[in-house]
CSV table of C-alpha atoms in Angstrom, one decimal:
chain,number,residue,atom,x,y,z
A,209,MET,CA,125.8,40.8,116.5
A,210,GLU,CA,125.8,40.1,112.7
A,211,TYR,CA,124.0,37.1,111.2
A,212,SER,CA,124.7,35.2,108.0
A,213,PHE,CA,122.0,34.5,105.4
A,214,TYR,CA,122.1,30.8,106.6
A,215,GLN,CA,121.5,31.9,110.2
A,216,LEU,CA,118.7,34.3,109.2
A,217,ALA,CA,117.0,31.5,107.2
A,218,TRP,CA,116.9,29.4,110.4
A,219,VAL,CA,115.7,32.4,112.5
A,220,PHE,CA,112.7,33.0,110.2
A,221,ILE,CA,111.6,29.3,110.4
A,222,ILE,CA,112.2,28.9,114.1
A,223,TYR,CA,110.3,32.0,115.1
A,224,SER,CA,107.5,31.2,112.6
A,225,PHE,CA,107.1,27.8,114.4
A,226,LEU,CA,107.4,29.3,117.9
A,227,GLY,CA,104.9,32.0,117.1
A,228,TRP,CA,102.4,29.3,115.9
A,229,VAL,CA,102.9,27.3,119.0
A,230,LEU,CA,102.4,30.2,121.3
A,231,SER,CA,99.3,31.6,119.5
A,232,THR,CA,97.8,28.1,119.3
A,233,ILE,CA,98.2,27.6,123.0
A,234,VAL,CA,96.6,30.9,123.8
A,235,ALA,CA,93.7,30.3,121.4
A,236,ALA,CA,93.2,26.7,122.8
A,237,PHE,CA,93.2,28.1,126.3
A,238,ARG,CA,90.5,30.6,125.4
A,239,ALA,CA,88.3,28.2,123.4
A,240,LYS,CA,88.9,25.2,125.7
A,241,LYS,CA,89.9,23.1,122.7
A,242,PHE,CA,92.6,22.9,120.1
A,243,VAL,CA,92.5,25.8,117.6
A,244,ASP,CA,94.9,26.1,114.7
A,245,ILE,CA,95.2,29.8,114.2
A,246,GLY,CA,97.7,29.7,111.3
A,247,PHE,CA,97.0,31.0,107.9
A,248,LEU,CA,99.0,28.2,106.3
A,249,PHE,CA,98.3,24.4,106.7
A,250,GLY,CA,101.6,23.7,108.4
A,251,PRO,CA,102.7,24.6,112.0
A,252,TYR,CA,104.1,28.0,111.3
A,253,CYS,CA,103.0,31.7,111.2
A,254,PRO,CA,105.2,33.7,108.8
A,255,ALA,CA,104.2,37.0,110.6
A,256,TYR,CA,106.1,35.9,113.7
A,257,GLY,CA,109.0,34.7,111.5
A,258,PHE,CA,109.2,38.1,109.8
A,259,GLY,CA,109.1,39.8,113.2
A,260,GLY,CA,112.0,37.7,114.6
A,261,LEU,CA,113.9,38.3,111.4
A,262,LEU,CA,113.4,42.1,111.7
A,263,PHE,CA,114.4,42.0,115.3
A,264,ALA,CA,117.6,40.1,114.5
A,265,VAL,CA,118.6,42.4,111.6
A,266,PHE,CA,117.6,45.8,112.7
A,267,LEU,CA,117.7,45.7,116.6
A,268,SER,CA,120.9,43.8,117.3
A,269,ASP,CA,122.8,47.1,117.5
A,270,LEU,CA,120.5,48.2,120.4
A,271,HIS,CA,121.4,45.5,122.8
A,272,ASN,CA,122.9,48.1,125.2
A,273,GLU,CA,119.8,50.4,124.8
A,274,ILE,CA,117.0,48.5,126.5
A,275,PHE,CA,114.4,51.2,126.2
A,276,PHE,CA,115.1,51.8,122.5
A,277,LEU,CA,115.2,48.1,121.9
A,278,PHE,CA,111.8,47.8,123.4
A,279,LEU,CA,110.5,50.8,121.5
A,280,GLY,CA,112.0,49.4,118.2
A,281,GLY,CA,110.2,46.1,118.9
A,282,VAL,CA,106.9,47.9,119.3
A,283,VAL,CA,107.3,49.9,116.1
A,284,LEU,CA,108.5,47.0,114.0
A,285,SER,CA,105.7,44.7,115.3
A,286,PHE,CA,103.2,47.5,114.5
A,287,ILE,CA,104.5,47.7,111.0
A,288,VAL,CA,104.4,43.9,110.5
A,289,GLY,CA,100.9,43.6,111.9
A,290,ILE,CA,99.6,46.5,109.8
A,291,THR,CA,101.3,45.3,106.6
A,292,THR,CA,100.4,41.7,107.0
A,293,GLY,CA,96.8,42.3,107.9
A,294,PHE,CA,96.3,44.9,105.2
A,295,LEU,CA,97.9,42.7,102.5
A,296,LEU,CA,95.8,39.7,103.5
A,297,GLU,CA,92.6,41.7,103.5
A,298,ARG,CA,93.4,43.3,100.1
A,299,ILE,CA,94.3,40.0,98.5
A,300,PHE,CA,91.7,37.7,100.0
A,301,HIS,CA,89.0,40.3,100.9
A,302,HIS,CA,88.8,38.9,104.4
A,303,LYS,CA,90.2,39.9,107.8
A,304,TRP,CA,92.1,37.0,109.3
A,305,TRP,CA,92.1,38.7,112.7
A,306,ASP,CA,90.1,41.6,114.0
A,307,PHE,CA,90.7,43.7,117.1
A,308,SER,CA,88.2,46.4,116.1
A,309,LYS,CA,86.0,45.7,119.2
A,310,LYS,CA,88.9,46.0,121.6
A,311,LYS,CA,90.2,49.2,123.2
A,312,PHE,CA,93.5,50.8,122.1
A,313,GLN,CA,93.3,49.2,118.6
A,314,PHE,CA,94.2,50.5,115.2
A,315,GLU,CA,91.9,49.6,112.3
A,316,GLY,CA,91.4,46.2,113.8
A,317,TYR,CA,94.9,45.1,112.8
A,318,VAL,CA,96.9,45.8,115.9
A,319,ILE,CA,96.2,46.4,119.6
A,320,LEU,CA,98.3,48.2,122.1
A,321,PRO,CA,98.7,45.4,124.7
A,322,LEU,CA,99.9,43.0,122.1
A,323,MET,CA,102.4,45.6,120.8
A,324,ILE,CA,103.8,46.0,124.3
A,325,LEU,CA,104.2,42.3,124.5
A,326,CYS,CA,106.0,42.3,121.2
A,327,GLY,CA,108.3,45.0,122.5
A,328,LEU,CA,109.2,42.9,125.5
A,329,GLY,CA,109.5,40.0,123.1
A,330,ALA,CA,112.1,42.0,121.1
A,331,VAL,CA,114.1,42.5,124.2
A,332,LEU,CA,113.9,38.8,125.1
A,333,CYS,CA,114.9,37.8,121.5
A,334,VAL,CA,117.9,40.1,121.1
A,335,LEU,CA,119.3,39.6,124.5
A,336,PHE,CA,118.7,36.0,125.2
A,337,LEU,CA,117.0,33.9,122.5
A,338,ASN,CA,119.0,34.9,119.5
A,339,PRO,CA,122.4,34.2,121.1
A,340,LEU,CA,121.0,30.7,122.1
A,341,LEU,CA,119.7,30.1,118.6
A,342,SER,CA,123.0,31.1,117.1
A,343,GLU,CA,124.8,28.7,119.3
A,344,GLY,CA,122.3,25.9,118.5
A,345,ILE,CA,122.5,26.5,114.8
A,346,SER,CA,126.3,26.3,114.9
A,347,LEU,CA,126.1,22.8,116.4
A,348,ILE,CA,124.4,21.5,113.3
A,349,PRO,CA,126.9,20.3,110.7
A,350,SER,CA,126.9,22.9,107.9
A,351,ALA,CA,126.2,20.4,105.0
A,352,LEU,CA,123.4,18.7,107.0
A,353,GLY,CA,121.9,22.0,108.1
A,354,LYS,CA,121.7,23.4,104.5
A,355,ILE,CA,119.9,20.2,103.4
A,356,ILE,CA,117.5,20.4,106.3
A,357,ILE,CA,116.7,24.1,105.8
A,358,THR,CA,116.3,23.6,102.0
A,359,VAL,CA,113.8,20.9,102.6
A,360,ILE,CA,111.9,23.0,105.1
A,361,TYR,CA,111.6,25.9,102.8
A,362,ALA,CA,110.5,23.7,99.9
A,363,VAL,CA,107.7,22.3,102.1
A,364,PHE,CA,106.9,25.9,103.2
A,365,ALA,CA,106.7,27.1,99.5
A,366,VAL,CA,104.4,24.2,98.5
A,367,ASP,CA,102.2,24.9,101.6
A,368,LEU,CA,102.0,28.7,100.7
A,369,LEU,CA,101.2,28.0,97.1
A,370,ALA,CA,98.5,25.4,98.0
A,371,THR,CA,96.9,27.7,100.7
A,372,VAL,CA,96.8,30.8,98.4
A,373,THR,CA,95.4,28.8,95.5
A,374,SER,CA,92.7,27.2,97.7
A,375,VAL,CA,91.7,30.5,99.3
A,376,LEU,CA,91.6,32.4,95.9
A,377,THR,CA,89.5,29.6,94.3
A,378,LEU,CA,87.0,29.7,97.2
A,379,GLN,CA,86.9,33.5,97.0
A,380,HIS,CA,86.3,33.4,93.3
A,381,ARG,CA,83.3,31.0,93.7
A,382,LEU,CA,81.9,33.2,96.5
A,383,ASN,CA,82.3,36.3,94.3
A,384,LYS,CA,80.3,34.6,91.5
A,385,ILE,CA,77.4,33.9,93.9
A,386,GLU,CA,77.5,37.4,95.3
A,387,ILE,CA,77.5,39.0,91.8
A,388,LEU,CA,74.4,37.0,90.8
A,389,GLU,CA,72.6,38.0,94.0
A,390,ASN,CA,73.4,41.7,93.6
A,391,ILE,CA,72.9,42.4,89.9
A,392,SER,CA,70.0,44.8,90.6
A,393,GLU,CA,71.9,46.6,93.3
A,394,ASN,CA,75.0,47.0,91.0
A,395,LEU,CA,72.9,48.4,88.2
A,396,GLU,CA,71.4,50.9,90.5
A,397,LYS,CA,74.8,52.1,91.6
A,398,ALA,CA,76.0,52.3,88.1
A,399,SER,CA,73.1,54.5,87.1
A,400,ASP,CA,73.8,56.9,89.9
A,401,ILE,CA,77.3,58.0,88.7
A,402,LEU,CA,76.0,61.2,87.1
A,403,GLY,CA,75.0,62.6,90.5
A,404,LYS,CA,78.3,62.1,92.2
A,405,GLY,CA,79.8,65.5,91.3
A,406,LEU,CA,76.9,67.3,93.1
A,407,ALA,CA,77.0,64.9,96.0
A,408,GLY,CA,80.7,65.4,96.4
A,409,TRP,CA,80.4,69.2,96.3
A,410,THR,CA,77.5,69.1,98.9
A,411,LEU,CA,79.6,66.8,101.2
A,412,ARG,CA,82.6,69.2,101.1
A,413,HIS,CA,80.4,72.1,101.7
A,414,PHE,CA,78.8,70.6,104.9
A,415,THR,CA,82.2,69.4,106.0
A,416,ARG,CA,83.6,73.0,105.9
A,417,ALA,CA,80.5,74.6,107.3
A,418,TYR,CA,79.7,72.1,110.1
A,419,PRO,CA,83.0,70.4,111.1
A,420,ASN,CA,81.4,68.8,114.2
A,421,LEU,CA,78.2,67.7,112.7
A,422,GLU,CA,78.3,63.9,112.7
A,423,ALA,CA,82.0,64.0,111.7
A,424,LYS,CA,82.4,60.2,111.5
A,425,LYS,CA,79.3,59.8,109.2
A,426,LEU,CA,80.6,62.6,107.0
A,427,LEU,CA,84.0,61.1,106.8
A,428,ALA,CA,82.6,57.7,105.9
A,429,ALA,CA,80.3,59.3,103.3
A,430,ARG,CA,83.2,61.2,101.8
A,431,GLN,CA,85.3,58.0,101.6
A,432,GLU,CA,82.4,56.2,100.0
A,433,HIS,CA,82.0,59.0,97.5
A,434,GLU,CA,85.7,58.9,96.6
A,435,GLN,CA,85.5,55.1,96.2
A,436,GLN,CA,82.6,55.6,93.8
A,437,VAL,CA,84.5,58.2,91.9
A,438,GLU,CA,87.5,55.9,91.5
A,439,GLU,CA,85.2,53.1,90.2
A,440,ALA,CA,83.7,55.5,87.7
A,441,LYS,CA,87.2,56.5,86.6
A,442,GLU,CA,88.2,52.9,86.1
A,443,LYS,CA,85.2,52.2,84.0
A,444,ALA,CA,86.0,55.3,81.9
A,445,GLY,CA,89.5,54.0,81.2
A,446,VAL,CA,91.5,56.5,83.3
A,447,PHE,CA,95.1,55.6,83.8
A,448,ALA,CA,96.5,54.7,87.3
A,449,VAL,CA,93.3,55.2,89.3
A,450,GLY,CA,93.5,55.2,93.1
A,451,CYS,CA,96.4,53.6,95.0
A,452,SER,CA,97.2,51.2,92.2
A,453,PHE,CA,100.4,49.6,91.0
A,454,TYR,CA,100.9,52.1,88.2
A,455,LYS,CA,100.2,55.1,90.5
A,456,LEU,CA,102.7,53.9,93.0
A,457,ALA,CA,105.3,53.2,90.3
A,458,CYS,CA,104.9,56.8,88.9
A,459,LEU,CA,105.0,58.2,92.4
A,460,PHE,CA,108.3,56.4,93.1
A,461,PHE,CA,109.9,57.9,90.0
A,462,LEU,CA,108.6,61.4,90.7
A,463,GLY,CA,109.3,61.2,94.5
A,464,SER,CA,112.9,60.1,93.8
A,465,PHE,CA,113.4,63.1,91.5
A,466,ILE,CA,111.6,65.7,93.7
A,467,GLY,CA,113.4,64.4,96.8
A,468,ASP,CA,116.8,64.7,95.2
A,469,ILE,CA,116.1,68.3,94.1
A,470,VAL,CA,114.7,69.3,97.5
A,471,GLU,CA,117.6,67.8,99.4
A,472,THR,CA,120.1,69.4,97.1
A,473,ILE,CA,118.5,72.8,97.6
A,474,PHE,CA,118.4,72.2,101.4
A,475,CYS,CA,122.1,71.4,101.5
A,476,TYR,CA,122.9,74.4,99.4
A,477,ILE,CA,121.0,76.7,101.8
A,478,THR,CA,122.5,75.2,105.0
A,479,MET,CA,126.1,74.5,103.7
A,480,GLY,CA,126.5,77.1,101.0
A,481,TYR,CA,127.5,74.9,98.2
A,482,LEU,CA,126.0,72.3,95.8
A,483,MET,CA,126.7,68.6,96.0
A,484,SER,CA,125.1,65.4,94.7
A,485,ARG,CA,122.4,63.9,96.8
A,486,SER,CA,121.5,61.2,94.4
A,487,SER,CA,121.3,57.5,95.4
A,488,VAL,CA,122.1,56.2,91.9
A,489,VAL,CA,124.9,56.6,89.4
A,490,TYR,CA,122.7,57.9,86.6
A,491,GLY,CA,120.4,60.9,87.1
A,492,PRO,CA,119.2,63.0,90.0
A,493,PHE,CA,117.2,60.4,91.8
A,494,SER,CA,117.1,59.7,95.5
A,495,VAL,CA,115.5,56.3,95.8
A,496,VAL,CA,115.2,56.7,99.6
A,497,TRP,CA,112.7,59.5,99.0
A,498,GLY,CA,111.0,57.5,96.2
A,499,PHE,CA,110.4,54.5,98.4
A,500,ALA,CA,109.3,56.8,101.2
A,501,CYS,CA,106.6,58.3,99.0
A,502,VAL,CA,105.4,54.8,98.0
A,503,LEU,CA,105.4,53.7,101.7
A,504,LEU,CA,103.5,56.8,102.9
A,505,THR,CA,101.0,56.5,100.1
A,506,ALA,CA,100.4,52.8,100.4
A,507,ILE,CA,100.0,52.8,104.2
A,508,LEU,CA,98.3,56.2,104.8
A,509,TYR,CA,96.3,56.4,101.6
A,510,GLN,CA,93.1,55.2,103.3
A,511,TYR,CA,93.6,57.7,106.1
A,512,ARG,CA,94.4,60.7,103.9
A,513,ASN,CA,91.2,62.5,105.0
A,514,ARG,CA,92.1,62.3,108.6
A,515,SER,CA,93.4,65.3,110.6
A,516,ASP,CA,96.9,66.7,110.0
A,517,SER,CA,97.9,65.8,113.6
A,518,TYR,CA,96.9,62.2,113.0
A,519,ILE,CA,99.0,62.0,109.8
A,520,PHE,CA,101.8,63.8,111.5
A,521,VAL,CA,102.1,61.3,114.3
A,522,PHE,CA,102.1,58.3,111.9
A,523,GLY,CA,104.5,60.0,109.5
A,524,THR,CA,106.9,60.7,112.4
A,525,LEU,CA,106.9,57.0,113.5
A,526,LEU,CA,107.0,55.6,110.0
A,527,GLY,CA,109.6,58.0,108.8
A,528,GLY,CA,111.9,57.4,111.7
A,529,THR,CA,111.6,53.7,111.4
A,530,TYR,CA,112.1,53.8,107.7
A,531,GLU,CA,115.2,56.0,108.0
A,532,TYR,CA,116.7,53.7,110.6
A,533,VAL,CA,116.0,50.6,108.5
A,534,CYS,CA,117.6,52.3,105.4
A,535,SER,CA,120.7,53.2,107.5
A,536,VAL,CA,121.1,49.6,108.7
A,537,LEU,CA,120.6,48.1,105.3
A,538,SER,CA,123.1,50.5,103.6
A,539,GLU,CA,125.7,49.6,106.1
A,540,LEU,CA,125.1,45.8,106.0
A,541,VAL,CA,124.8,45.5,102.2
A,542,PHE,CA,127.2,48.2,100.9
A,543,GLY,CA,129.5,48.7,103.8
A,544,THR,CA,128.7,52.4,103.6
A,545,VAL,CA,127.1,55.0,105.8
A,546,PHE,CA,125.5,57.8,103.9
A,547,TRP,CA,124.4,60.0,106.8
A,548,THR,CA,125.1,60.2,110.5
A,549,TYR,CA,123.4,62.3,113.3
A,550,LYS,CA,125.9,61.6,116.0
A,551,HIS,CA,126.6,65.3,116.4
A,552,ILE,CA,122.8,66.1,116.9
A,553,PRO,CA,121.1,65.6,120.3
A,554,PHE,CA,118.5,63.0,120.8
A,555,ASN,CA,119.9,60.6,118.2
A,556,LEU,CA,119.7,56.8,118.1
A,557,GLY,CA,123.0,55.3,117.1
A,558,GLY,CA,123.6,58.2,114.7
A,559,ARG,CA,121.0,56.7,112.4
A,560,ILE,CA,118.0,58.9,113.3
A,561,ASN,CA,117.3,61.8,115.5
A,562,LEU,CA,114.2,63.3,117.0
A,563,LEU,CA,114.3,66.5,115.0
A,564,PHE,CA,114.4,64.8,111.6
A,565,CYS,CA,111.7,62.4,112.7
A,566,PHE,CA,109.5,65.4,113.2
A,567,PHE,CA,110.5,66.5,109.7
A,568,TRP,CA,109.2,63.1,108.4
A,569,GLY,CA,105.9,63.9,110.1
A,570,ILE,CA,105.7,67.3,108.5
A,571,ALA,CA,106.7,65.7,105.1
A,572,ALA,CA,103.9,63.2,105.5
A,573,VAL,CA,101.3,65.9,106.0
A,574,VAL,CA,102.6,68.0,103.1
A,575,TRP,CA,102.8,64.9,100.9
A,576,LEU,CA,99.2,63.6,101.5
A,577,LYS,CA,97.5,66.9,101.7
A,578,VAL,CA,99.3,68.9,99.0
A,579,LEU,CA,101.7,67.1,96.8
A,580,TYR,CA,99.9,63.7,96.4
A,581,PRO,CA,96.5,65.2,95.2
A,582,PHE,CA,98.3,67.4,92.6
A,583,LEU,CA,100.6,64.6,91.4
A,584,SER,CA,97.8,62.0,91.4
A,585,ASP,CA,95.6,64.2,89.1
A,586,LEU,CA,98.6,64.9,86.9
A,587,ILE,CA,99.4,61.2,86.5
A,588,GLU,CA,95.7,60.3,85.8
A,589,LYS,CA,95.7,62.7,82.9
A,590,ILE,CA,98.2,60.6,81.0
A,591,PRO,CA,96.6,58.4,78.3
A,592,LYS,CA,96.2,54.9,79.5
A,593,LYS,CA,98.3,53.1,76.9
A,594,ILE,CA,101.1,55.7,76.9
A,595,GLY,CA,101.1,55.7,80.7
A,596,LYS,CA,101.6,51.9,80.9
A,597,ILE,CA,104.5,52.0,78.4
A,598,LEU,CA,106.2,55.0,80.1
A,599,THR,CA,105.8,53.3,83.5
A,600,TRP,CA,107.5,50.1,82.4
A,601,VAL,CA,110.3,52.0,80.7
A,602,MET,CA,110.9,54.0,83.9
A,603,LEU,CA,110.8,50.9,86.0
A,604,ILE,CA,113.3,49.0,83.8
A,605,PHE,CA,115.6,52.0,83.8
A,606,MET,CA,115.4,52.5,87.6
A,607,ILE,CA,115.9,48.8,88.3
A,608,PHE,CA,119.0,48.7,86.1
A,609,ASN,CA,120.2,52.0,87.6
A,610,MET,CA,119.8,50.7,91.2
A,611,LEU,CA,121.5,47.4,90.4
A,612,LEU,CA,124.4,49.1,88.7
A,613,SER,CA,124.7,51.6,91.6
A,614,ALA,CA,124.6,48.7,94.2
A,615,PHE,CA,127.5,46.9,92.4
A,616,ALA,CA,129.5,50.1,92.1
A,617,LEU,CA,129.0,50.9,95.8
A,618,MET,CA,130.0,47.4,96.9
A,619,ARG,CA,133.1,47.5,94.6
A,620,TYR,CA,133.9,51.0,95.9
A,621,SER,CA,133.7,49.6,99.5
A,622,GLU,CA,136.0,46.7,98.6
A,623,ARG,CA,138.6,48.9,97.0
A,624,ASN,CA,138.8,51.0,100.2
A,625,THR,CA,138.8,48.2,102.7
A,626,VAL,CA,140.3,44.9,101.6
A,627,GLN,CA,141.9,46.5,98.5
A,628,THR,CA,141.5,43.4,96.3
A,629,PRO,CA,142.2,43.6,92.6
A,630,PRO,CA,139.3,43.0,90.1
A,631,GLY,CA,138.5,39.3,89.9
A,632,ASN,CA,136.1,39.3,86.9
A,633,GLN,CA,135.0,41.4,84.0
A,634,LEU,CA,132.2,43.1,86.0
A,635,GLU,CA,134.7,44.3,88.5
A,636,VAL,CA,137.0,45.5,85.8
A,637,PHE,CA,134.1,47.4,84.2
A,638,LEU,CA,133.2,49.0,87.6
A,639,ASP,CA,136.8,50.0,88.3
A,640,ASP,CA,137.1,51.6,84.9
A,641,HIS,CA,133.8,53.4,84.8
A,642,PHE,CA,133.2,54.1,88.5
A,643,PRO,CA,136.6,54.9,90.1
A,644,ASP,CA,136.9,56.4,93.5
A,645,SER,CA,137.0,59.9,92.2
A,646,ARG,CA,133.6,59.5,90.4
A,647,MET,CA,132.0,57.7,93.4
A,648,GLU,CA,133.2,60.4,95.7
A,649,LYS,CA,131.6,63.0,93.5
A,650,ILE,CA,128.3,61.0,93.3
A,651,TYR,CA,128.3,60.2,97.1
A,652,PRO,CA,130.2,63.0,98.7
A,653,LYS,CA,128.9,62.2,102.2
A,654,ALA,CA,129.5,58.4,102.1
A,655,ILE,CA,131.6,56.9,104.8
A,656,ILE,CA,133.2,53.5,104.2
A,657,VAL,CA,132.7,51.1,107.1
A,658,LYS,CA,135.1,48.2,107.6
């Protein structure tokens, strides 16, 4: 089942409200009194809205595959829970929920029983609730419905702005008090920077020599040491320290380039001839790999010192989910399928297959353990001013490149399906500069979907 933008707007709001109602009832039952669990002032929880939105967009194709529908709900809910909790904690320096004292939890953000319920919720939403919501939304007159949804989102935006402003103001005041109370402690930490090189070497030595000696304490000490090193680099004016915006932007550009080269070589070895594997019309850049590098780094950065098997499992799940999402989006937005695994066993709708999910797990290990440390050190050697200028130049170029590629793909799809003549100057430009022959050369494996 396909949904329009108007229907999805209603889906987000309705599930945000239903999630707030359900969570509030559960919290009130436990506390024996009314408890408003929402992050915002109003009666809605955006995390549930995003979950319902993702179920509608990415899982509707699985309505005949109950097990995979359930599994997809678990994985998407896991990603939403991790992402939402991580971002809220990073922005506001506070955990809005914490399952760290429960069994079968992950970093306090998600817990297995809740993920199982979310998987069951995905089945319920896709098979029963979403069709009912679609029918209910269709009963509202179109003009009236657009007015209502516009007003709701305006109130939602004001609520979000007011809540974020209030929390940040409070956090700023609390930080001032904390700074005044810990001046002596901060000065002591600052004076100890010179000893960090020796401490790091000693820590690595004991980690190699005694792998089972208080492993958790050693891991925590190593993470603290690395945090202190990053703080020292920031004070020294090093460019793109840690998992920062500039670091991720540079990794996106490098990952796009390296991914395109690797995939081109792989195709040559397996098929015997060279062909373009680029995602964009200008340059050898595969943005799928670029975004994958950013996603793996942003989510798994804090776990980069964990075991290879730990990273492999998460890389397999994240990579498989990411590839499935990219496949659905490319078909919905551009009307084009860039890859299909229908001829490979253990595939899911031809979008992903088990073997390539394992490849994502291997790629995650290689990325975090080998490539990322090397590329990170290389990026940090760039002078700070030059690095910022280069980053913004690259970002502007890639944004323009991706937008132009998107328009060219959509026009390419139109020419091969509805066959409409150009209706404006942009379409004339696209037809002249990106005809079918050129698009087929850039995207040789693309399949037009009507």
